[in-house]
Short mmCIF file of C-alpha atoms and ligand atoms in Angstrom, two decimals:
data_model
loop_
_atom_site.label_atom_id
_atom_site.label_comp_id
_atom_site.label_asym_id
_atom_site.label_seq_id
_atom_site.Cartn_x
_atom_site.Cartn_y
_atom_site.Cartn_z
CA UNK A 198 79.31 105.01 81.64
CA UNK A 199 79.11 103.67 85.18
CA UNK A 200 82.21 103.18 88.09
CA UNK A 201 81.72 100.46 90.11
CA UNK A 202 83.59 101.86 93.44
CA UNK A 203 85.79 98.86 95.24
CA UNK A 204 83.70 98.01 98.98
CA UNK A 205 85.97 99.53 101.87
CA UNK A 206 87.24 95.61 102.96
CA UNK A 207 88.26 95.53 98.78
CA UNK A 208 90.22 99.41 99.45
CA UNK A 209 91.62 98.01 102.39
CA UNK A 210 92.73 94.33 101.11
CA UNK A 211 94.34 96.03 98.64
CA UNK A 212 96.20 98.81 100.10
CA UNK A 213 97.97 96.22 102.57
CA UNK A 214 99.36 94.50 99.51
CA UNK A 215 103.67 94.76 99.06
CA UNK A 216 103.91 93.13 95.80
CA UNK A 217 102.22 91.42 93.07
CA UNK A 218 101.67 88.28 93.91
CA UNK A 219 99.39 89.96 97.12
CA UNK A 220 97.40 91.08 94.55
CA UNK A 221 97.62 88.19 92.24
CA UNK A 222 96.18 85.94 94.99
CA UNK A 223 93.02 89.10 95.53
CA UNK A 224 92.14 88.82 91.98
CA UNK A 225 91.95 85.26 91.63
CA UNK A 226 89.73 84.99 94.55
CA UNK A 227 86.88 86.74 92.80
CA UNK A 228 87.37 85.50 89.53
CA UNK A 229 84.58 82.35 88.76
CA UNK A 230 86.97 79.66 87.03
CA UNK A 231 85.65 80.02 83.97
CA UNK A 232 87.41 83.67 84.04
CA UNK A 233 90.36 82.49 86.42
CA UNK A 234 90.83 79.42 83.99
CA UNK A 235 90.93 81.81 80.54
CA UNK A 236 93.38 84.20 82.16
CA UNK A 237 96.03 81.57 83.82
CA UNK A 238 96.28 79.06 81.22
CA UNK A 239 99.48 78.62 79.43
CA UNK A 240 99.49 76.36 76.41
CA UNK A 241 100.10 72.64 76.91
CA UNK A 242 101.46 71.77 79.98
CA UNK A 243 102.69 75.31 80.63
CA UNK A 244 106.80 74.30 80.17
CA UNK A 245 106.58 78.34 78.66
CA UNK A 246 104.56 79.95 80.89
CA UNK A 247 106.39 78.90 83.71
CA UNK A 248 110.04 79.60 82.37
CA UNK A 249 109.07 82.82 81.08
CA UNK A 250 109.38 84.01 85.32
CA UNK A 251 111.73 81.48 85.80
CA UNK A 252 114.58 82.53 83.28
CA UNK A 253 114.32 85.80 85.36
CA UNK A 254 115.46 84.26 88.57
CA UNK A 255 118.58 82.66 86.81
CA UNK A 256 120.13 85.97 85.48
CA UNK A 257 122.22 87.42 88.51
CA UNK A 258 122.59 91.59 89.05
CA UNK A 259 125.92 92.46 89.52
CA UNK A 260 125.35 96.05 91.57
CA UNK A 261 128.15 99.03 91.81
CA UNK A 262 128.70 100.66 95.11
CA UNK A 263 129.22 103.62 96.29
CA UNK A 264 127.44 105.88 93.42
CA UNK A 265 125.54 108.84 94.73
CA UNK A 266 121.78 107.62 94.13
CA UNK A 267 120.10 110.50 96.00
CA UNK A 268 118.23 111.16 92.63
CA UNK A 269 117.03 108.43 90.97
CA UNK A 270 115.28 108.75 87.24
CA UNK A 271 113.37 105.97 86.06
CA UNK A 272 111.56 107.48 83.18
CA UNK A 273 112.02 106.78 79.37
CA UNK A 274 109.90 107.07 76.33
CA UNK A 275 108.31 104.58 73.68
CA UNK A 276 107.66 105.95 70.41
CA UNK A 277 108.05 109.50 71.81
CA UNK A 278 105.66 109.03 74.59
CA UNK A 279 106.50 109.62 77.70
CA UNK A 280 106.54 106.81 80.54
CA UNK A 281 106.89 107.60 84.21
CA UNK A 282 108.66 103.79 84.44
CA UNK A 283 109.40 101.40 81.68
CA UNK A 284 106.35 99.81 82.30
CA UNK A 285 103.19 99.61 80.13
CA UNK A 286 100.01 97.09 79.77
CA UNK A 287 100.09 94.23 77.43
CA UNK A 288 96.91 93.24 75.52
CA UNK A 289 94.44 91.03 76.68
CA UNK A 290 90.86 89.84 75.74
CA UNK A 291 87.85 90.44 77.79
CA UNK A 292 88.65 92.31 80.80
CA UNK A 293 85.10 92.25 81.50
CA UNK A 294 85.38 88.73 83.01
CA UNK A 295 87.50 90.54 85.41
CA UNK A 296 85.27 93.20 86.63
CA UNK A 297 82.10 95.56 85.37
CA UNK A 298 84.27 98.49 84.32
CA UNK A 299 86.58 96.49 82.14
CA UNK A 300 88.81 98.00 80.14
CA UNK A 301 88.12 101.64 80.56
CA UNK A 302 89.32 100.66 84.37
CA UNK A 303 92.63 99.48 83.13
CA UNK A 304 92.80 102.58 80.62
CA UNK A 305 92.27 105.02 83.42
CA UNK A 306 94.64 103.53 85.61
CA UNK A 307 97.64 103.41 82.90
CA UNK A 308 96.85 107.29 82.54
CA UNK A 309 97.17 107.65 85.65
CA UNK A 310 100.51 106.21 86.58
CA UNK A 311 102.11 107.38 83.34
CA UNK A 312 102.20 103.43 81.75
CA UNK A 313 100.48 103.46 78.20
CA UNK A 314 97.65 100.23 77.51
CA UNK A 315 97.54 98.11 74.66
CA UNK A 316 93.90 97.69 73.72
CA UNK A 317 93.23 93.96 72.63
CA UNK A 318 91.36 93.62 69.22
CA UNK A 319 89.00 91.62 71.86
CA UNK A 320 88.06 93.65 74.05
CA UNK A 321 85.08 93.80 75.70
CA UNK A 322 84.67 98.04 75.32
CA UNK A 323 84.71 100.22 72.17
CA UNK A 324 87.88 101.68 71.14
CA UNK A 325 86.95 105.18 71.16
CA UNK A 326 85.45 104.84 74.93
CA UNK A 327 88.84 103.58 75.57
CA UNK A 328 90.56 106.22 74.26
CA UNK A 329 88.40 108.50 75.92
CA UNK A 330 89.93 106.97 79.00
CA UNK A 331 93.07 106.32 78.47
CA UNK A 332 94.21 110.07 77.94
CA UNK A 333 96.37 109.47 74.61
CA UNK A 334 98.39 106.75 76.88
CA UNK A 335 96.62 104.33 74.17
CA UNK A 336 98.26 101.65 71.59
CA UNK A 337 96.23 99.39 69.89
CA UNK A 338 96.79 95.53 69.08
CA UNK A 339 95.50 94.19 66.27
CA UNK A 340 94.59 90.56 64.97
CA UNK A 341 94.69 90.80 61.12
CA UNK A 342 91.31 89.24 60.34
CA UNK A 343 90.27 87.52 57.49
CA UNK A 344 87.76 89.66 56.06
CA UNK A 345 90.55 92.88 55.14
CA UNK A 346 87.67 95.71 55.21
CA UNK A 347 86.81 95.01 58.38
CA UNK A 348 90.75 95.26 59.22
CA UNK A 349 90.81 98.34 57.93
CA UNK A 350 87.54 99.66 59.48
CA UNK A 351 89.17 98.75 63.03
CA UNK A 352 92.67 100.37 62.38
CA UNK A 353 91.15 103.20 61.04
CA UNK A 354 89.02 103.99 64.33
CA UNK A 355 91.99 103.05 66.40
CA UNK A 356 93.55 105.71 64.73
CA UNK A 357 90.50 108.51 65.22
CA UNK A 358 90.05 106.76 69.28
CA UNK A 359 93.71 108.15 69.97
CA UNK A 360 95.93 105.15 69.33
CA UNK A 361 99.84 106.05 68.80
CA UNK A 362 100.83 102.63 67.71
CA UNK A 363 99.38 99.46 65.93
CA UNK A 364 100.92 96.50 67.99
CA UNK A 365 100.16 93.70 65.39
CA UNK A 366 100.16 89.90 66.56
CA UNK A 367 101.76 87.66 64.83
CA UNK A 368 102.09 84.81 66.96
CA UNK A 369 98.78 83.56 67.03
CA UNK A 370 97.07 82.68 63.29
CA UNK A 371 95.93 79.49 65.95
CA UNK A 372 95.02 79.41 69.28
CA UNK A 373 97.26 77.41 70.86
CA UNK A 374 95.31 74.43 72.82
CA UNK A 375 94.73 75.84 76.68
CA UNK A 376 93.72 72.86 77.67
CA UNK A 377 91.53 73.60 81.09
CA UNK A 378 89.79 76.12 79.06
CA UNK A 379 88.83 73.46 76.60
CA UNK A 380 88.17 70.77 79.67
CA UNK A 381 85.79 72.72 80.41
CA UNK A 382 83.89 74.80 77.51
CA UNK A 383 85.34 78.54 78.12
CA UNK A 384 82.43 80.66 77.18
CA UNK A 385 82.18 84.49 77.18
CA UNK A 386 79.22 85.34 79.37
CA UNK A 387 75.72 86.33 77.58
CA UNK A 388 76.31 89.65 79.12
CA UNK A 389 79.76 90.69 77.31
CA UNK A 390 80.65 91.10 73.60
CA UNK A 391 83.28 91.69 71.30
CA UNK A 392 82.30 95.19 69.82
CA UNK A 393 85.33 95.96 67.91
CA UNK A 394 84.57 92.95 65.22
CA UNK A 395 81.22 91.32 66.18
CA UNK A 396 77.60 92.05 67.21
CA UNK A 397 75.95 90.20 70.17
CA UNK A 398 73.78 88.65 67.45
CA UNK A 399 77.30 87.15 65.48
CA UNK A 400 78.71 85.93 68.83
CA UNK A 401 75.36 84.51 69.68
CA UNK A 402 75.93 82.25 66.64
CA UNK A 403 79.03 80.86 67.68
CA UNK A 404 79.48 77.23 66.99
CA UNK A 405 80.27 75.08 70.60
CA UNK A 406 80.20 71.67 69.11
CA UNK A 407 84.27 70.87 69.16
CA UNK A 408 86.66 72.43 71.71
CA UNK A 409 85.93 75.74 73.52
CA UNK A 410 83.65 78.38 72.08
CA UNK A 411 86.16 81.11 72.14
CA UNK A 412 88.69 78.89 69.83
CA UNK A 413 86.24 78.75 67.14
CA UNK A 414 84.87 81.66 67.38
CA UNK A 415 88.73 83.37 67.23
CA UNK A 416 89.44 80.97 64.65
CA UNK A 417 87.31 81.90 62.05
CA UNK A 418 88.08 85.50 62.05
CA UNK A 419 91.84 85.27 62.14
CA UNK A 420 93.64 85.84 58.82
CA UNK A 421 95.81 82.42 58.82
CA UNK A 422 97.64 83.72 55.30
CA UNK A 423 99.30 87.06 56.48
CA UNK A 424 103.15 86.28 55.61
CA UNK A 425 106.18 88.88 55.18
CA UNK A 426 105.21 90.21 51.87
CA UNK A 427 101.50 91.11 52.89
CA UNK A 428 103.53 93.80 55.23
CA UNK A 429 103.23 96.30 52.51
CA UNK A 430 99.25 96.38 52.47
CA UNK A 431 99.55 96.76 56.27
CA UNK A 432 101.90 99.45 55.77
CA UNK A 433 99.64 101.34 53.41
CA UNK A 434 96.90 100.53 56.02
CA UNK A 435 98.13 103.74 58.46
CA UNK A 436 100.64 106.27 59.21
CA UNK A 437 101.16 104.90 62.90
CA UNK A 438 104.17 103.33 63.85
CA UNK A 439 103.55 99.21 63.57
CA UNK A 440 104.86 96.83 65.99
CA UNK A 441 105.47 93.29 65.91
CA UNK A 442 104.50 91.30 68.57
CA UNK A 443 105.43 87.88 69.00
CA UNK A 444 109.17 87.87 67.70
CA UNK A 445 111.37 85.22 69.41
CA UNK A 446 114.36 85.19 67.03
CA UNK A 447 117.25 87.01 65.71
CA UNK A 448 115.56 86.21 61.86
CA UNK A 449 112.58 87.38 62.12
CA UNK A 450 114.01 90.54 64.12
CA UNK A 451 116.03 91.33 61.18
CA UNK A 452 113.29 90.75 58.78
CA UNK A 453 110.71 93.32 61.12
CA UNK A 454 113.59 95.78 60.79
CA UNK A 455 113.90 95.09 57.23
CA UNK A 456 109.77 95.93 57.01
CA UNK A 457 110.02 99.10 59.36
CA UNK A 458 108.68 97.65 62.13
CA UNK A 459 109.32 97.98 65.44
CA UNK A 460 109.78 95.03 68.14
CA UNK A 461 107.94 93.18 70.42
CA UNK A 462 109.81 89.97 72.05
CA UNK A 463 107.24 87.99 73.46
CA UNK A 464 105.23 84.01 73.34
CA UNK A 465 101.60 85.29 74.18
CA UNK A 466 102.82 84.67 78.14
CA UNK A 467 103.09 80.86 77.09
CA UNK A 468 99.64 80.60 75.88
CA UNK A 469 101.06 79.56 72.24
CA UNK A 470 103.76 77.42 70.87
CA UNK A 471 104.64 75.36 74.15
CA UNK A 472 108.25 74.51 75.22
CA UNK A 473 109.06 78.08 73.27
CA UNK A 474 112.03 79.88 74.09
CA UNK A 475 111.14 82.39 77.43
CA UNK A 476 111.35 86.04 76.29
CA UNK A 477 114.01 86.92 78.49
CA UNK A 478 115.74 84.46 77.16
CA UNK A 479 114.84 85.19 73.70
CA UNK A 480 115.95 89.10 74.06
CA UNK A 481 119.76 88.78 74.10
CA UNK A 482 119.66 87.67 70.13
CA UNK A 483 117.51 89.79 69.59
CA UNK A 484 118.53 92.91 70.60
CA UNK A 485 122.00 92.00 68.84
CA UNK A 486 119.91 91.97 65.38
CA UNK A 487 118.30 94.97 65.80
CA UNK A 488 121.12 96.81 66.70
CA UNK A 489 119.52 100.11 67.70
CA UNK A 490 117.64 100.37 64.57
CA UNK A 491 114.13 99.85 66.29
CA UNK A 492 112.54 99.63 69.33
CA UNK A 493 112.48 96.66 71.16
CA UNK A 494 109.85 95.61 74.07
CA UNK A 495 108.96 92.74 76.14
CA UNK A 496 106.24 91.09 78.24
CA UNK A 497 105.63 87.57 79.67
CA UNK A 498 106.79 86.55 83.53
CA UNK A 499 107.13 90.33 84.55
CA UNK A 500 106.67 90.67 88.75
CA UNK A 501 109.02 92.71 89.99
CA UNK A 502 111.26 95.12 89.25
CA UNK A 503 114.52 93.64 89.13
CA UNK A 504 112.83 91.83 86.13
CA UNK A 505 111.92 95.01 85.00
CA UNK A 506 115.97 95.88 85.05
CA UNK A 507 117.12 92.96 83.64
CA UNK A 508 115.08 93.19 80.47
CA UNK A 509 116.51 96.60 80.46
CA UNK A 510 120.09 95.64 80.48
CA UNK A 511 119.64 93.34 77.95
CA UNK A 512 117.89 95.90 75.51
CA UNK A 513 113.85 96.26 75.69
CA UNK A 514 112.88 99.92 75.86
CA UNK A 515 110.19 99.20 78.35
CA UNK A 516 108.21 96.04 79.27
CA UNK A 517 104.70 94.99 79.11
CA UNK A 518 102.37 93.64 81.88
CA UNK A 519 99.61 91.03 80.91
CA UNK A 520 98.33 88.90 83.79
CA UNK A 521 99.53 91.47 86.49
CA UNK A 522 97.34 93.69 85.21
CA UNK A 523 94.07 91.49 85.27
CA UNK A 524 94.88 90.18 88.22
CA UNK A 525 94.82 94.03 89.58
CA UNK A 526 91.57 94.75 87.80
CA UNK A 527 90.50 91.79 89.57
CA UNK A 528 91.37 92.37 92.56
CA UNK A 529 90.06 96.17 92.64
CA UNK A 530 89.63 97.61 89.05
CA UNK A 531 91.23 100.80 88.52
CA UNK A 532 92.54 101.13 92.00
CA UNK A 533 93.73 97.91 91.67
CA UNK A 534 95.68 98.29 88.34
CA UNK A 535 97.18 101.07 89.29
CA UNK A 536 98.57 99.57 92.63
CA UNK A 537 99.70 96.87 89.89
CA UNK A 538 101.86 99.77 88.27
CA UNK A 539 102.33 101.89 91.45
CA UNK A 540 104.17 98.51 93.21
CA UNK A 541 106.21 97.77 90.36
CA UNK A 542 107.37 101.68 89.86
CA UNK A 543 108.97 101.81 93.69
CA UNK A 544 110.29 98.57 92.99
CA UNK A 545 112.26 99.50 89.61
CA UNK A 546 113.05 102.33 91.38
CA UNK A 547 114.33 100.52 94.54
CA UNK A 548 116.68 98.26 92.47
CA UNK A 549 117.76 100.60 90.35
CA UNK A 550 119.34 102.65 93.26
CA UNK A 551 120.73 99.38 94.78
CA UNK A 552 122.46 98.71 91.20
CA UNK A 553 123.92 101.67 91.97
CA UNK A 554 122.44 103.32 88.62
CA UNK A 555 120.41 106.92 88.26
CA UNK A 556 119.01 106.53 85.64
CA UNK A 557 117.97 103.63 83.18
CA UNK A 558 120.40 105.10 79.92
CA UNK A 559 123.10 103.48 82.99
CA UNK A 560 121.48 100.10 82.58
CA UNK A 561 123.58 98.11 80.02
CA UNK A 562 124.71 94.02 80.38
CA UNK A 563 127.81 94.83 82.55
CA UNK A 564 124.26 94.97 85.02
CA UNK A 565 124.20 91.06 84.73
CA UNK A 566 126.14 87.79 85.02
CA UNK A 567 124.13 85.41 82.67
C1 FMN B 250 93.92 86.27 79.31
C2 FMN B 250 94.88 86.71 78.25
C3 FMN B 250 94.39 87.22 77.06
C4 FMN B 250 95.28 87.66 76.09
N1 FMN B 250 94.77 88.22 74.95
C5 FMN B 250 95.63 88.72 74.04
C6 FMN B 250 95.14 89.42 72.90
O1 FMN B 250 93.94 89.61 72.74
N2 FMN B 250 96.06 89.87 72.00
C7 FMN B 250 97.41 89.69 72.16
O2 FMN B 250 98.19 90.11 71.32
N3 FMN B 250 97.90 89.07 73.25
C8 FMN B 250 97.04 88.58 74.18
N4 FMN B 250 97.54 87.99 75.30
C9 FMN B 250 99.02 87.93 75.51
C10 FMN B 250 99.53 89.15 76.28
O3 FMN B 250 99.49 90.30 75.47
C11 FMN B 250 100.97 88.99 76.76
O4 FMN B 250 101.77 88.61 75.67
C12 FMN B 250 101.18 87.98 77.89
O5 FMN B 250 100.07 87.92 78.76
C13 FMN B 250 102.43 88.38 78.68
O6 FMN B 250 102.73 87.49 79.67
P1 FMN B 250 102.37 87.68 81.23
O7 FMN B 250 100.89 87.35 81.34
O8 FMN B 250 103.24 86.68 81.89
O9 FMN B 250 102.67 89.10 81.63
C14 FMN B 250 96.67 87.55 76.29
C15 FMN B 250 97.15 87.04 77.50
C16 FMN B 250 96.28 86.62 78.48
C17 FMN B 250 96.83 86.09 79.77
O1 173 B 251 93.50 84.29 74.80
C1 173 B 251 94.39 84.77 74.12
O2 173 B 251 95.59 84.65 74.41
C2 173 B 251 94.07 85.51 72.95
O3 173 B 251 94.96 86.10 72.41
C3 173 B 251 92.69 85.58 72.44
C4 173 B 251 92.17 86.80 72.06
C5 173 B 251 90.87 86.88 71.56
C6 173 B 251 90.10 85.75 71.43
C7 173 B 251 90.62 84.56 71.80
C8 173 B 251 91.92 84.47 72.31
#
């Protein structure tokens, strides 16, 4: 397996960066729009992708003074795992468009800073080299497809690569319509795949007659009749803990608990049902249902650390990064991923001592005015 090292000007760019959108605006500089297109699109015109940063900005903190905050703790756990910062990496497709060491980059840099990665069913690199790389700081997502022994073939190497979780998607039996991607025919490059559920030779085949390749191609492998009471088979599937990712409402919260599932509030970072609820906004009913009896993430608008906080005080256990990361794999690979996570780890840390907290078992709602 090769490393492609960053160039000195890339090391440097990227050291100078204070916060994530520095980085965001590195990484979409090298991205071809093809790539840049696939990873910034929000469904529609983008009324979810855009409110799921913007809900963040209309919560207020309401900080204590005056608490000694000369040690500050901003670890927790997920599962039993241990996480330097409530901060892991969300699931995305094809980190290869992003740069040559794809998602064993990312991997390496969540091991690194003590995050955990979520391994897209898509991605562009084998499970177990992943897994290899990501130190046992590995859960895997899954897309339920169609043909169920191929399902089961992919959970069950998850399982053997490492993985300590099956995050399962349920928000997505459709794509929903990214519209620039479809302007102008998204393609996956000749030079990538999709090893965890096709050849080269099956993605070779892919129809591009209607709509973008990758739509069809996704569409066709996707299990579209997966409801409730198909649960059980999934259950039976593996003894790792199962997440669901995609809740938005107090119902279906209730019915995940109901299944023994845990949570994950979240609308695919708007690239799904537009004019859905934000997933900040989404959490407060949520974490009502549930009530303590599961565990309850979130990703979508994350870019600083006070959102980190709030999503705290209103009851995820940690949060999940999606674009941030490829936009630090962009801008650098692993260095840059991990200056993705190493930002947003001073900056929890930061506003957690100027909330006058020490650790995050302090952060509860009396931390917000809504
Ligand atoms: C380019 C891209 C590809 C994605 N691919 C997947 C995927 O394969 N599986 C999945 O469950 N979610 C996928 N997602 C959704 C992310 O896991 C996550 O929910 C979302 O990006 C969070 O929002 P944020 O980008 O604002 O952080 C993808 C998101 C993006 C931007
Ligand atoms: O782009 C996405 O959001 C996504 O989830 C996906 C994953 C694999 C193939 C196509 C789309």
């Amino acid at each position: 397996m090769t490393t492609i090292l960053p160039t000195q000007e890339q090391q440097q760019a990227l050291a100078q960066t204070v916060n994530l959108a520095e980085i965001e605006a590195l990484g979409r500089a090298r991205l071809d729009r093809n790539a840049l297109e696939y990873y910034a699109s929000g469904a529609n015109d983008g009324h979810t992708l855009h409110a799921n940063r913007e809900n963040f900005g209309h919560i207020r903190l309401r900080p204590r003074m005056l608490v000694d905050v000369s040690a500050i703790d901003i670890s927790t756990t997920v599962l039993g795992l241990p996480l330097d910062f409530p901060v892991g990496i969300a699931p995305s497709a094809f980190h290869g468009l992003a740069h040559p060491d794809a998602e064993l980059a990312t991997a390496r840099a969540a091991n690194a800073a003590g995050s955990v990665m979520t391994l897209s069913t898509f991605s562009n690199t084998p499970i177990a080299d992943v897994g290899q790389a990501a130190g046992g700081r590995l859960w895997f997502q899954l897309y339920l497809l169609a043909d169920r022994e191929l399902s089961r073939e992919i959970i069950a190497r998850a399982e053997a690569s490492g993985a300590r979780a099956l995050v399962f998607t349920v928000d997505a039996p459709y794509l929903g319509r990214r519209e620039a991607n479809e302007r102008h025919r998204f393609a996956l490059p000749p030079h990538l795949s999709a090893p965890n559920v096709a050849t080269p030779q099956e993605l070779a085949g892919v129809e591009t007659d209607t709509g973008s390749q990758l739509t069809n191609y996704f569409q066709n492998l996707v299990d579209k009749t997966f409801t409730w009471n198909d649960l059980a088979w999934l259950r039976q599937q593996t003894t790792l803990p199962i997440i669901l990712k995609g809740i938005l409402t107090a119902e279906d919260a209730e019915l995940a608990v109901q299944h023994g599932c845990h949570i994950w509030v979240s609308n695919h970072g708007g690239r799904q049902l537009d004019t859905a609820i934000s997933a900040i906004a989404a959490l407060p009913e949520i974490a009502d249902a549930v009530a303590g009896r599961a565990e309850i993430y979130l990703d979508g608008g994350i870019t600083r650390g006070t959102d980190v906080l709030k999503a705290v005080a209103l009851g995820a256990r940690a949060v999940f990064l999606g674009r941030g990361a490829l936009w630090g794999l962009a801008a650098g690979g692993e260095d840059g991923v991990r200056r993705v996570l190493e930002l947003l780890r001073d900056e929890v840390r930061l506003a957690l001592a100027l909330s006058g907290k020490q650790n995050l078992g302090q952060v509860g709602r009396d931390l917000l005015k809504m």
